[in-house]
mmCIF file of C-alpha atoms in Angstrom:
data_model
loop_
_atom_site.group_PDB
_atom_site.id
_atom_site.type_symbol
_atom_site.label_atom_id
_atom_site.label_comp_id
_atom_site.label_asym_id
_atom_site.label_seq_id
_atom_site.Cartn_x
_atom_site.Cartn_y
_atom_site.Cartn_z
ATOM 1 C CA UNK D 1426 27.820 -14.584 1.414
ATOM 2 C CA UNK D 1427 24.512 -12.846 2.046
ATOM 3 C CA UNK D 1428 22.685 -10.737 -0.456
ATOM 4 C CA UNK D 1429 20.309 -7.895 -0.004
ATOM 5 C CA UNK D 1430 17.383 -7.555 -2.326
ATOM 6 C CA UNK D 1431 17.479 -4.241 -4.301
ATOM 7 C CA UNK D 1432 15.295 -1.357 -2.849
ATOM 8 C CA UNK D 1433 13.391 -0.021 -6.098
ATOM 9 C CA UNK D 1434 12.024 3.098 -4.524
ATOM 10 C CA UNK D 1435 15.638 3.912 -3.321
ATOM 11 C CA UNK D 1436 16.655 3.516 -6.721
ATOM 12 C CA UNK D 1437 14.219 6.053 -8.014
ATOM 13 C CA UNK D 1438 15.315 8.434 -5.222
ATOM 14 C CA UNK D 1439 18.717 8.391 -6.854
ATOM 15 C CA UNK D 1440 17.304 9.569 -10.310
ATOM 16 C CA UNK D 1441 18.837 12.999 -11.408
ATOM 17 C CA UNK D 1442 17.012 15.901 -10.052
ATOM 18 C CA UNK D 1443 14.959 13.813 -7.323
ATOM 19 C CA UNK D 1444 17.364 14.747 -4.505
ATOM 20 C CA UNK D 1445 16.986 18.316 -5.054
ATOM 21 C CA UNK D 1446 13.037 17.908 -4.956
ATOM 22 C CA UNK D 1447 13.268 15.938 -1.906
ATOM 23 C CA UNK D 1448 15.576 18.523 -0.278
ATOM 24 C CA UNK D 1449 13.319 21.400 -1.377
ATOM 25 C CA UNK D 1450 10.238 19.564 0.183
ATOM 26 C CA UNK D 1451 11.892 19.061 3.454
ATOM 27 C CA UNK D 1452 13.022 22.560 3.757
ATOM 28 C CA UNK D 1453 9.495 23.858 3.082
ATOM 29 C CA UNK D 1454 7.939 21.489 5.522
ATOM 30 C CA UNK D 1455 10.448 22.527 8.164
ATOM 31 C CA UNK D 1456 9.709 26.127 7.579
ATOM 32 C CA UNK D 1457 5.875 25.715 8.233
ATOM 33 C CA UNK D 1458 6.272 23.564 11.078
ATOM 34 C CA UNK D 1459 8.396 26.284 12.436
ATOM 35 C CA UNK D 1460 6.007 29.053 12.151
ATOM 36 C CA UNK D 1461 5.098 30.336 15.797
ATOM 37 C CA UNK D 1462 1.365 29.928 15.047
ATOM 38 C CA UNK D 1463 1.961 26.043 15.034
ATOM 39 C CA UNK D 1464 2.885 26.130 18.729
ATOM 40 C CA UNK D 1465 -0.640 26.756 19.985
ATOM 41 C CA UNK D 1466 -3.035 26.600 16.956
ATOM 42 C CA UNK D 1467 -1.714 23.643 14.846
ATOM 43 C CA UNK D 1468 -5.210 22.092 15.017
ATOM 44 C CA UNK D 1469 -6.814 24.941 13.127
ATOM 45 C CA UNK D 1470 -4.149 24.818 10.585
ATOM 46 C CA UNK D 1471 -4.714 21.026 10.056
ATOM 47 C CA UNK D 1472 -8.274 21.750 9.702
ATOM 48 C CA UNK D 1473 -7.959 24.354 7.219
ATOM 49 C CA UNK D 1474 -5.391 22.205 5.141
ATOM 50 C CA UNK D 1475 -7.783 19.265 5.143
ATOM 51 C CA UNK D 1476 -10.722 21.437 3.527
ATOM 52 C CA UNK D 1477 -8.293 23.176 1.050
ATOM 53 C CA UNK D 1478 -6.887 19.833 0.206
ATOM 54 C CA UNK D 1479 -10.243 18.281 -0.365
ATOM 55 C CA UNK D 1480 -11.107 21.133 -2.542
ATOM 56 C CA UNK D 1481 -8.090 20.742 -4.769
ATOM 57 C CA UNK D 1482 -8.487 17.010 -5.129
ATOM 58 C CA UNK D 1483 -12.078 17.513 -6.101
ATOM 59 C CA UNK D 1484 -11.135 20.116 -8.574
ATOM 60 C CA UNK D 1485 -8.860 17.562 -10.328
ATOM 61 C CA UNK D 1486 -11.844 15.191 -10.426
ATOM 62 C CA UNK D 1487 -14.027 17.727 -12.240
ATOM 63 C CA UNK D 1488 -15.666 19.561 -9.418
ATOM 64 C CA UNK D 1489 -13.708 22.979 -9.241
ATOM 65 C CA UNK D 1490 -15.926 24.837 -6.522
ATOM 66 C CA UNK D 1491 -14.671 28.060 -4.868
ATOM 67 C CA UNK D 1492 -13.205 27.435 -1.328
ATOM 68 C CA UNK D 1493 -15.873 29.498 0.349
ATOM 69 C CA UNK D 1494 -18.732 27.345 -1.301
ATOM 70 C CA UNK D 1495 -17.037 24.154 -0.009
ATOM 71 C CA UNK D 1496 -16.878 25.653 3.356
ATOM 72 C CA UNK D 1497 -20.530 26.798 3.652
ATOM 73 C CA UNK D 1498 -22.106 23.613 2.068
ATOM 74 C CA UNK D 1499 -23.556 21.038 4.394
ATOM 75 C CA UNK D 1500 -25.428 18.717 1.966
ATOM 76 C CA UNK D 1501 -23.410 17.007 -0.785
ATOM 77 C CA UNK D 1502 -25.892 14.513 -1.784
ATOM 78 C CA UNK D 1503 -27.098 16.371 -5.119
ATOM 79 C CA UNK D 1504 -25.450 16.305 -8.627
ATOM 80 C CA UNK D 1505 -22.199 14.549 -9.464
ATOM 81 C CA UNK D 1506 -19.978 17.470 -8.597
ATOM 82 C CA UNK D 1507 -21.741 17.721 -5.202
ATOM 83 C CA UNK D 1508 -20.887 13.894 -4.478
ATOM 84 C CA UNK D 1509 -17.354 14.287 -5.538
ATOM 85 C CA UNK D 1510 -16.762 17.262 -3.259
ATOM 86 C CA UNK D 1511 -18.525 15.429 -0.420
ATOM 87 C CA UNK D 1512 -16.213 12.285 -1.135
ATOM 88 C CA UNK D 1513 -13.195 14.551 -1.107
ATOM 89 C CA UNK D 1514 -14.116 15.891 2.266
ATOM 90 C CA UNK D 1515 -14.788 12.506 3.786
ATOM 91 C CA UNK D 1516 -11.623 11.043 2.641
ATOM 92 C CA UNK D 1517 -9.563 13.942 4.134
ATOM 93 C CA UNK D 1518 -11.304 13.565 7.297
ATOM 94 C CA UNK D 1519 -10.525 9.650 7.082
ATOM 95 C CA UNK D 1520 -6.721 9.945 6.084
ATOM 96 C CA UNK D 1521 -5.276 10.571 9.511
ATOM 97 C CA UNK D 1522 -7.259 7.651 11.092
ATOM 98 C CA UNK D 1523 -5.688 4.965 9.108
ATOM 99 C CA UNK D 1524 -1.765 5.202 9.692
ATOM 100 C CA UNK D 1525 -1.519 2.072 11.802
ATOM 101 C CA UNK D 1526 -3.487 -0.061 9.438
ATOM 102 C CA UNK D 1527 -1.563 1.389 6.588
ATOM 103 C CA UNK D 1528 1.631 0.055 8.072
ATOM 104 C CA UNK D 1529 0.093 -3.437 8.335
ATOM 105 C CA UNK D 1530 -2.341 -3.609 5.331
ATOM 106 C CA UNK D 1531 -2.156 -1.058 2.701
ATOM 107 C CA UNK D 1532 -4.801 -2.918 0.685
ATOM 108 C CA UNK D 1533 -7.286 -2.630 3.663
ATOM 109 C CA UNK D 1534 -6.664 0.973 3.789
ATOM 110 C CA UNK D 1535 -7.337 1.434 -0.069
ATOM 111 C CA UNK D 1536 -10.709 -0.631 0.339
ATOM 112 C CA UNK D 1537 -11.702 1.583 3.152
ATOM 113 C CA UNK D 1538 -10.761 4.663 1.179
ATOM 114 C CA UNK D 1539 -13.148 3.754 -1.617
ATOM 115 C CA UNK D 1540 -15.855 2.811 0.780
ATOM 116 C CA UNK D 1541 -15.522 6.230 2.430
ATOM 117 C CA UNK D 1542 -15.412 7.850 -0.842
ATOM 118 C CA UNK D 1543 -18.373 5.931 -2.388
ATOM 119 C CA UNK D 1544 -20.673 6.759 0.623
ATOM 120 C CA UNK D 1545 -23.358 4.676 -0.794
ATOM 121 C CA UNK D 1546 -23.305 6.313 -4.268
ATOM 122 C CA UNK D 1547 -22.136 3.021 -5.845
ATOM 123 C CA UNK D 1548 -23.789 -0.410 -5.850
ATOM 124 C CA UNK D 1549 -22.914 -2.301 -2.856
ATOM 125 C CA UNK D 1550 -21.050 -5.139 -4.400
ATOM 126 C CA UNK D 1551 -18.610 -2.972 -6.253
ATOM 127 C CA UNK D 1552 -17.663 -0.745 -3.177
ATOM 128 C CA UNK D 1553 -14.445 -1.300 -1.455
ATOM 129 C CA UNK D 1554 -12.873 -4.056 -3.497
ATOM 130 C CA UNK D 1555 -10.863 -3.930 -6.847
ATOM 131 C CA UNK D 1556 -12.990 -4.080 -9.954
ATOM 132 C CA UNK D 1557 -13.549 -7.363 -11.577
ATOM 133 C CA UNK D 1558 -12.998 -8.303 -15.284
ATOM 134 C CA UNK D 1559 -15.369 -6.366 -17.544
ATOM 135 C CA UNK D 1560 -16.665 -3.937 -14.732
ATOM 136 C CA UNK D 1561 -16.366 -0.453 -16.143
ATOM 137 C CA UNK D 1562 -14.405 2.349 -14.512
ATOM 138 C CA UNK D 1563 -15.564 6.003 -14.279
ATOM 139 C CA UNK D 1564 -12.580 8.207 -13.824
ATOM 140 C CA UNK D 1565 -12.525 11.795 -15.139
ATOM 141 C CA UNK D 1566 -9.316 13.331 -16.369
ATOM 142 C CA UNK D 1567 -7.387 10.166 -16.741
ATOM 143 C CA UNK D 1568 -7.484 8.485 -20.232
ATOM 144 C CA UNK D 1569 -4.604 6.289 -20.180
ATOM 145 C CA UNK D 1570 -5.397 2.562 -21.212
ATOM 146 C CA UNK D 1571 -6.727 0.635 -18.316
ATOM 147 C CA UNK D 1572 -5.048 -2.592 -16.883
ATOM 148 C CA UNK D 1573 -7.145 -5.637 -16.819
ATOM 149 C CA UNK D 1574 -8.360 -6.979 -13.487
ATOM 150 C CA UNK D 1575 -5.747 -9.588 -13.312
ATOM 151 C CA UNK D 1576 -2.833 -7.068 -13.763
ATOM 152 C CA UNK D 1577 -4.532 -4.897 -11.242
ATOM 153 C CA UNK D 1578 -4.464 -7.421 -8.737
ATOM 154 C CA UNK D 1579 -0.860 -8.439 -9.189
ATOM 155 C CA UNK D 1580 0.329 -4.802 -9.237
ATOM 156 C CA UNK D 1581 -1.710 -4.093 -5.981
ATOM 157 C CA UNK D 1582 -0.102 -6.901 -4.239
ATOM 158 C CA UNK D 1583 3.223 -5.646 -5.552
ATOM 159 C CA UNK D 1584 2.696 -2.146 -4.284
ATOM 160 C CA UNK D 1585 1.678 -3.514 -0.944
ATOM 161 C CA UNK D 1586 4.675 -5.624 -0.618
ATOM 162 C CA UNK D 1587 6.698 -2.616 -1.157
ATOM 163 C CA UNK D 1588 5.164 -0.607 1.286
ATOM 164 C CA UNK D 1589 5.449 -3.341 3.899
ATOM 165 C CA UNK D 1590 8.996 -4.272 3.085
ATOM 166 C CA UNK D 1591 9.781 -0.676 3.985
ATOM 167 C CA UNK D 1592 12.460 1.391 2.050
ATOM 168 C CA UNK D 1593 15.258 3.795 2.523
ATOM 169 C CA UNK D 1594 13.626 6.108 0.018
ATOM 170 C CA UNK D 1595 12.471 9.633 1.018
ATOM 171 C CA UNK D 1596 8.819 9.859 1.917
ATOM 172 C CA UNK D 1597 8.275 12.140 -1.160
ATOM 173 C CA UNK D 1598 9.495 9.204 -3.615
ATOM 174 C CA UNK D 1599 7.042 6.597 -1.878
ATOM 175 C CA UNK D 1600 4.236 9.116 -1.975
ATOM 176 C CA UNK D 1601 4.691 9.778 -5.720
ATOM 177 C CA UNK D 1602 4.859 6.061 -6.599
ATOM 178 C CA UNK D 1603 1.755 5.286 -4.514
ATOM 179 C CA UNK D 1604 -0.140 8.030 -6.168
ATOM 180 C CA UNK D 1605 1.108 7.236 -9.690
ATOM 181 C CA UNK D 1606 0.472 3.466 -9.393
ATOM 182 C CA UNK D 1607 -3.006 3.973 -8.247
ATOM 183 C CA UNK D 1608 -3.649 6.547 -10.914
ATOM 184 C CA UNK D 1609 -2.132 3.954 -13.386
ATOM 185 C CA UNK D 1610 -4.224 0.907 -12.228
ATOM 186 C CA UNK D 1611 -7.670 2.823 -11.548
ATOM 187 C CA UNK D 1612 -8.456 -0.224 -9.353
ATOM 188 C CA UNK D 1613 -11.914 0.675 -8.268
ATOM 189 C CA UNK D 1614 -15.102 1.616 -10.388
ATOM 190 C CA UNK D 1615 -15.132 5.267 -9.366
ATOM 191 C CA UNK D 1616 -13.127 7.948 -7.184
ATOM 192 C CA UNK D 1617 -9.732 6.491 -8.077
ATOM 193 C CA UNK D 1618 -8.175 9.934 -8.308
ATOM 194 C CA UNK D 1619 -9.497 10.822 -5.053
ATOM 195 C CA UNK D 1620 -8.401 7.663 -3.427
ATOM 196 C CA UNK D 1621 -4.757 7.833 -5.114
ATOM 197 C CA UNK D 1622 -4.299 11.639 -3.750
ATOM 198 C CA UNK D 1623 -5.517 10.535 -0.333
ATOM 199 C CA UNK D 1624 -2.841 7.658 -0.265
ATOM 200 C CA UNK D 1625 -0.212 9.961 -1.178
ATOM 201 C CA UNK D 1626 -1.197 12.256 1.703
ATOM 202 C CA UNK D 1627 -1.249 9.188 4.034
ATOM 203 C CA UNK D 1628 2.270 8.360 3.052
ATOM 204 C CA UNK D 1629 3.343 11.806 3.747
ATOM 205 C CA UNK D 1630 1.754 11.840 7.142
ATOM 206 C CA UNK D 1631 2.813 8.415 8.245
ATOM 207 C CA UNK D 1632 6.417 9.002 7.189
ATOM 208 C CA UNK D 1633 6.904 11.793 9.552
ATOM 209 C CA UNK D 1634 7.432 14.354 6.795
ATOM 210 C CA UNK D 1635 4.205 15.906 7.529
ATOM 211 C CA UNK D 1636 2.893 14.334 10.954
ATOM 212 C CA UNK D 1637 0.203 17.228 11.370
ATOM 213 C CA UNK D 1638 -1.262 17.008 7.870
ATOM 214 C CA UNK D 1639 -0.437 20.617 7.082
ATOM 215 C CA UNK D 1640 1.231 20.252 3.866
ATOM 216 C CA UNK D 1641 -1.730 19.274 1.489
ATOM 217 C CA UNK D 1642 -0.252 18.135 -1.915
ATOM 218 C CA UNK D 1643 -3.784 18.053 -3.463
ATOM 219 C CA UNK D 1644 -3.689 21.967 -3.156
ATOM 220 C CA UNK D 1645 -0.442 21.933 -5.229
ATOM 221 C CA UNK D 1646 -1.702 19.333 -7.739
ATOM 222 C CA UNK D 1647 -4.781 21.526 -8.395
ATOM 223 C CA UNK D 1648 -2.798 24.802 -8.586
ATOM 224 C CA UNK D 1649 -0.468 23.440 -11.241
ATOM 225 C CA UNK D 1650 -3.574 22.641 -13.320
ATOM 226 C CA UNK D 1651 -4.980 19.792 -14.881
ATOM 227 C CA UNK D 1652 -2.885 19.804 -17.816
ATOM 228 C CA UNK D 1653 0.300 19.924 -16.097
ATOM 229 C CA UNK D 1654 -0.924 16.971 -13.772
ATOM 230 C CA UNK D 1655 -1.754 14.504 -16.718
ATOM 231 C CA UNK D 1656 1.614 15.317 -18.675
ATOM 232 C CA UNK D 1657 3.647 14.599 -15.243
ATOM 233 C CA UNK D 1658 1.427 11.375 -14.863
ATOM 234 C CA UNK D 1659 2.419 10.382 -18.570
ATOM 235 C CA UNK D 1660 6.198 10.568 -17.249
ATOM 236 C CA UNK D 1661 5.085 8.093 -14.443
ATOM 237 C CA UNK D 1662 3.366 5.743 -17.076
ATOM 238 C CA UNK D 1663 6.254 5.753 -19.288
ATOM 239 C CA UNK D 1664 8.371 4.104 -16.876
ATOM 240 C CA UNK D 1665 11.803 6.023 -17.975
ATOM 241 C CA UNK D 1666 14.166 7.479 -15.634
ATOM 242 C CA UNK D 1667 13.347 11.087 -17.037
ATOM 243 C CA UNK D 1668 9.414 10.436 -16.780
ATOM 244 C CA UNK D 1669 9.633 9.021 -13.276
ATOM 245 C CA UNK D 1670 11.952 11.953 -12.100
ATOM 246 C CA UNK D 1671 9.437 14.456 -13.701
ATOM 247 C CA UNK D 1672 6.586 12.785 -11.852
ATOM 248 C CA UNK D 1673 8.269 12.841 -8.519
ATOM 249 C CA UNK D 1674 9.374 16.621 -9.058
ATOM 250 C CA UNK D 1675 5.898 17.358 -9.853
ATOM 251 C CA UNK D 1676 4.803 15.763 -6.684
ATOM 252 C CA UNK D 1677 7.325 17.460 -4.933
ATOM 253 C CA UNK D 1678 6.358 20.706 -6.121
ATOM 254 C CA UNK D 1679 2.571 19.990 -5.308
ATOM 255 C CA UNK D 1680 3.784 19.531 -1.656
ATOM 256 C CA UNK D 1681 5.454 22.907 -1.629
ATOM 257 C CA UNK D 1682 2.560 24.709 -2.948
ATOM 258 C CA UNK D 1683 0.546 23.013 -0.110
ATOM 259 C CA UNK D 1684 2.964 24.346 2.462
ATOM 260 C CA UNK D 1685 2.764 27.978 0.837
ATOM 261 C CA UNK D 1686 -1.160 27.698 1.361
ATOM 262 C CA UNK D 1687 -0.698 26.581 5.010
ATOM 263 C CA UNK D 1688 1.872 29.277 5.539
ATOM 264 C CA UNK D 1689 -0.903 31.840 4.489
ATOM 265 C CA UNK D 1690 -3.261 30.287 6.810
ATOM 266 C CA UNK D 1691 -0.764 30.616 9.676
ATOM 267 C CA UNK D 1692 -0.054 34.214 8.687
ATOM 268 C CA UNK D 1693 -3.766 34.979 8.643
ATOM 269 C CA UNK D 1694 -4.303 33.211 12.123
ATOM 270 C CA UNK D 1695 -1.354 35.400 13.425
ATOM 271 C CA UNK D 1696 -3.068 38.578 12.288
ATOM 272 C CA UNK D 1697 -6.394 37.174 13.571
ATOM 273 C CA UNK D 1698 -8.109 37.284 10.291
ATOM 274 C CA UNK D 1699 -8.451 33.518 9.585
#
């Protein structure tokens, strides 16, 4: 008699309330993809979603700039906040280029994302690799206990294995787990929050839920606020069914708010005002 290994991501998808969040996200994405502007001007919506997503992700990492200031600036090499904005912009530009590699080697993609985020701002030997024992982590906002380097290595391999094995779980569930696990591990010396949120976006794009990258969850995470983000993340860290379901629902709401933002962009383009 053959047996099939359990699918842990699909198990999370069966948690109470998660199916409703998944359904709500799918309906929201379908609505914005059905907008008449998407037929001829989807590239403009994608570009604007990338900009707004980068601004939102940077805000959660302590650089809460006005959207027009992010749009106007060309030099992000100055103070710490400028560097965070620059890193977020580089990551959103890179996300869509890594889909084929993500399906084959998620760990290579994560290394690449950290390299892109750091942009020469960190010591060369610390960029693009998981941290070693004793190396510090600079991560604003997340104050949870830091796993040691051995645990990080093992859990990264486990996460990679889950992704490579595939799952029947909805895209939202997989994206939320990837995001939460990277926040929990903080595998790099810097920019872990930015990398985690970019990885969430890559999963949503690659799954087919958001192939044109117009549903930026970073917008929604920022709009719900840093306190709500941390509180939901504590649910992920708890590992309890209720906590995991709350984190997945929080990520789902973030996607829906990203959809609302892009819908507003579509409406502005339709009026000729964007």
